[in-house]
Amino acid sequence: MNRSPERRAAYDAEALAARAALAAGDLDAAFARLERAHVLGQPWAAPHSWTHWMMLRIGWRRRDGREVAGQLLRLAVGGVFSWVGWVPAGNTGGANVSPIRPMPIAADLADLCR
């Protein structure tokens, strides 16, 4: 799995944008940035888990029980899966998709994820 400095920098940029959107109260924009951060951060256990933690926080703020439950499950196993190198490529990490389902990678992220 690609753990390039460029991929990590792109992850950091998406995470920063997610934090800014969350601070501004724009939960939809924050979640969209977290989905992109999730795709980029999967190779690293800590960033992968942080992304799920932030998704959990948004689910809580939205009072979305499905998202909260889904993120609790992903927090329990996501970091371990990163550590052993088993993550579904392109998966955006939200509770609206299966945690084991590979997904197409956004065109602007694809080169970073190879």
mmCIF file of C-alpha atoms in Angstrom:
data_model
loop_
_atom_site.group_PDB
_atom_site.id
_atom_site.type_symbol
_atom_site.label_atom_id
_atom_site.label_comp_id
_atom_site.label_asym_id
_atom_site.label_seq_id
_atom_site.Cartn_x
_atom_site.Cartn_y
_atom_site.Cartn_z
ATOM 1 C CA MET A 1 0.000 0.000 0.000
ATOM 2 C CA ASN A 2 1.311 3.412 -0.995
ATOM 3 C CA ARG A 3 2.551 5.390 2.016
ATOM 4 C CA SER A 4 4.201 8.183 0.078
ATOM 5 C CA PRO A 5 4.922 11.600 1.568
ATOM 6 C CA GLU A 6 2.672 13.102 -1.132
ATOM 7 C CA ARG A 7 -0.258 10.933 -0.058
ATOM 8 C CA ARG A 8 0.305 11.850 3.571
ATOM 9 C CA ALA A 9 0.457 15.558 2.693
ATOM 10 C CA ALA A 10 -2.821 15.250 0.780
ATOM 11 C CA TYR A 11 -4.350 13.474 3.795
ATOM 12 C CA ASP A 12 -3.158 16.280 6.079
ATOM 13 C CA ALA A 13 -4.692 18.899 3.758
ATOM 14 C CA GLU A 14 -8.067 17.105 3.728
ATOM 15 C CA ALA A 15 -7.970 16.670 7.510
ATOM 16 C CA LEU A 16 -7.241 20.381 7.955
ATOM 17 C CA ALA A 17 -10.088 21.312 5.618
ATOM 18 C CA ALA A 18 -12.414 18.979 7.541
ATOM 19 C CA ARG A 19 -11.446 20.619 10.831
ATOM 20 C CA ALA A 20 -12.072 24.076 9.378
ATOM 21 C CA ALA A 21 -15.489 23.081 8.022
ATOM 22 C CA LEU A 22 -16.416 21.493 11.346
ATOM 23 C CA ALA A 23 -15.325 24.612 13.238
ATOM 24 C CA ALA A 24 -17.510 26.681 10.892
ATOM 25 C CA GLY A 25 -20.453 24.393 11.621
ATOM 26 C CA ASP A 26 -20.649 23.020 8.072
ATOM 27 C CA LEU A 27 -21.143 19.346 8.899
ATOM 28 C CA ASP A 28 -21.791 18.318 5.301
ATOM 29 C CA ALA A 29 -18.557 19.857 4.024
ATOM 30 C CA ALA A 30 -16.627 18.452 6.985
ATOM 31 C CA PHE A 31 -17.955 14.958 6.336
ATOM 32 C CA ALA A 32 -17.158 15.177 2.623
ATOM 33 C CA ARG A 33 -13.573 16.168 3.454
ATOM 34 C CA LEU A 34 -13.357 13.334 5.970
ATOM 35 C CA GLU A 35 -14.449 10.849 3.303
ATOM 36 C CA ARG A 36 -11.555 12.010 1.132
ATOM 37 C CA ALA A 37 -9.207 11.946 4.119
ATOM 38 C CA HIS A 38 -10.346 8.401 4.844
ATOM 39 C CA VAL A 39 -9.420 7.212 1.357
ATOM 40 C CA LEU A 40 -5.999 8.836 1.694
ATOM 41 C CA GLY A 41 -5.340 7.906 5.332
ATOM 42 C CA GLN A 42 -6.102 4.190 5.206
ATOM 43 C CA PRO A 43 -2.448 3.068 5.074
ATOM 44 C CA TRP A 44 -1.740 4.603 8.491
ATOM 45 C CA ALA A 45 -3.496 3.324 11.618
ATOM 46 C CA ALA A 46 -3.594 6.639 13.515
ATOM 47 C CA PRO A 47 -4.852 8.865 10.666
ATOM 48 C CA HIS A 48 -7.350 6.171 9.636
ATOM 49 C CA SER A 49 -8.692 5.977 13.186
ATOM 50 C CA TRP A 50 -8.731 9.773 13.586
ATOM 51 C CA THR A 51 -10.913 10.052 10.493
ATOM 52 C CA HIS A 52 -13.421 7.600 11.986
ATOM 53 C CA TRP A 53 -13.336 9.496 15.283
ATOM 54 C CA MET A 54 -14.213 12.715 13.487
ATOM 55 C CA MET A 55 -16.991 10.985 11.524
ATOM 56 C CA LEU A 56 -18.329 9.710 14.840
ATOM 57 C CA ARG A 57 -18.363 13.256 16.207
ATOM 58 C CA ILE A 58 -20.322 14.467 13.198
ATOM 59 C CA GLY A 59 -22.745 11.563 13.522
ATOM 60 C CA TRP A 60 -23.246 12.489 17.173
ATOM 61 C CA ARG A 61 -23.865 16.150 16.348
ATOM 62 C CA ARG A 62 -26.392 15.127 13.693
ATOM 63 C CA ARG A 63 -28.030 12.723 16.136
ATOM 64 C CA ASP A 64 -27.540 10.025 13.500
ATOM 65 C CA GLY A 65 -27.611 6.719 15.366
ATOM 66 C CA ARG A 66 -26.669 4.708 12.299
ATOM 67 C CA GLU A 67 -23.547 6.802 11.735
ATOM 68 C CA VAL A 68 -22.574 6.667 15.402
ATOM 69 C CA ALA A 69 -22.956 2.871 15.545
ATOM 70 C CA GLY A 70 -21.116 2.445 12.255
ATOM 71 C CA GLN A 71 -18.226 4.607 13.378
ATOM 72 C CA LEU A 72 -17.931 2.819 16.722
ATOM 73 C CA LEU A 73 -17.522 -0.447 14.800
ATOM 74 C CA ARG A 74 -14.979 1.116 12.451
ATOM 75 C CA LEU A 75 -13.032 2.627 15.338
ATOM 76 C CA ALA A 76 -12.793 -0.816 16.929
ATOM 77 C CA VAL A 77 -11.221 -2.426 13.859
ATOM 78 C CA GLY A 78 -10.076 0.229 11.376
ATOM 79 C CA GLY A 79 -6.684 0.942 12.888
ATOM 80 C CA VAL A 80 -5.896 -2.756 13.201
ATOM 81 C CA PHE A 81 -6.854 -3.322 9.572
ATOM 82 C CA SER A 82 -4.522 -0.493 8.536
ATOM 83 C CA TRP A 83 -1.750 -1.971 10.615
ATOM 84 C CA VAL A 84 -2.037 -5.375 8.932
ATOM 85 C CA GLY A 85 -2.501 -3.831 5.489
ATOM 86 C CA TRP A 86 -6.062 -4.964 4.846
ATOM 87 C CA VAL A 87 -8.228 -2.032 3.825
ATOM 88 C CA PRO A 88 -10.724 -1.772 0.960
ATOM 89 C CA ALA A 89 -9.268 0.676 -1.555
ATOM 90 C CA GLY A 90 -11.362 3.756 -2.171
ATOM 91 C CA ASN A 91 -13.783 3.085 0.683
ATOM 92 C CA THR A 92 -15.030 6.434 1.964
ATOM 93 C CA GLY A 93 -15.519 5.255 5.552
ATOM 94 C CA GLY A 94 -19.053 6.421 6.298
ATOM 95 C CA ALA A 95 -21.735 4.171 7.732
ATOM 96 C CA ASN A 96 -23.631 4.478 4.456
ATOM 97 C CA VAL A 97 -21.240 1.960 2.859
ATOM 98 C CA SER A 98 -20.026 -1.472 3.897
ATOM 99 C CA PRO A 99 -16.715 -1.225 5.776
ATOM 100 C CA ILE A 100 -15.255 -3.995 3.574
ATOM 101 C CA ARG A 101 -16.434 -2.705 0.195
ATOM 102 C CA PRO A 102 -13.781 -1.445 -2.224
ATOM 103 C CA MET A 103 -14.958 1.638 -4.079
ATOM 104 C CA PRO A 104 -13.762 3.668 -7.062
ATOM 105 C CA ILE A 105 -11.168 6.228 -6.063
ATOM 106 C CA ALA A 106 -11.878 9.871 -6.961
ATOM 107 C CA ALA A 107 -9.929 10.812 -10.078
ATOM 108 C CA ASP A 108 -7.931 13.520 -8.324
ATOM 109 C CA LEU A 109 -6.824 11.063 -5.606
ATOM 110 C CA ALA A 110 -6.153 8.014 -7.763
ATOM 111 C CA ASP A 111 -2.486 8.734 -8.546
ATOM 112 C CA LEU A 112 -1.758 9.316 -4.856
ATOM 113 C CA CYS A 113 -3.335 5.995 -3.901
ATOM 114 C CA ARG A 114 -1.410 3.764 -6.318
#
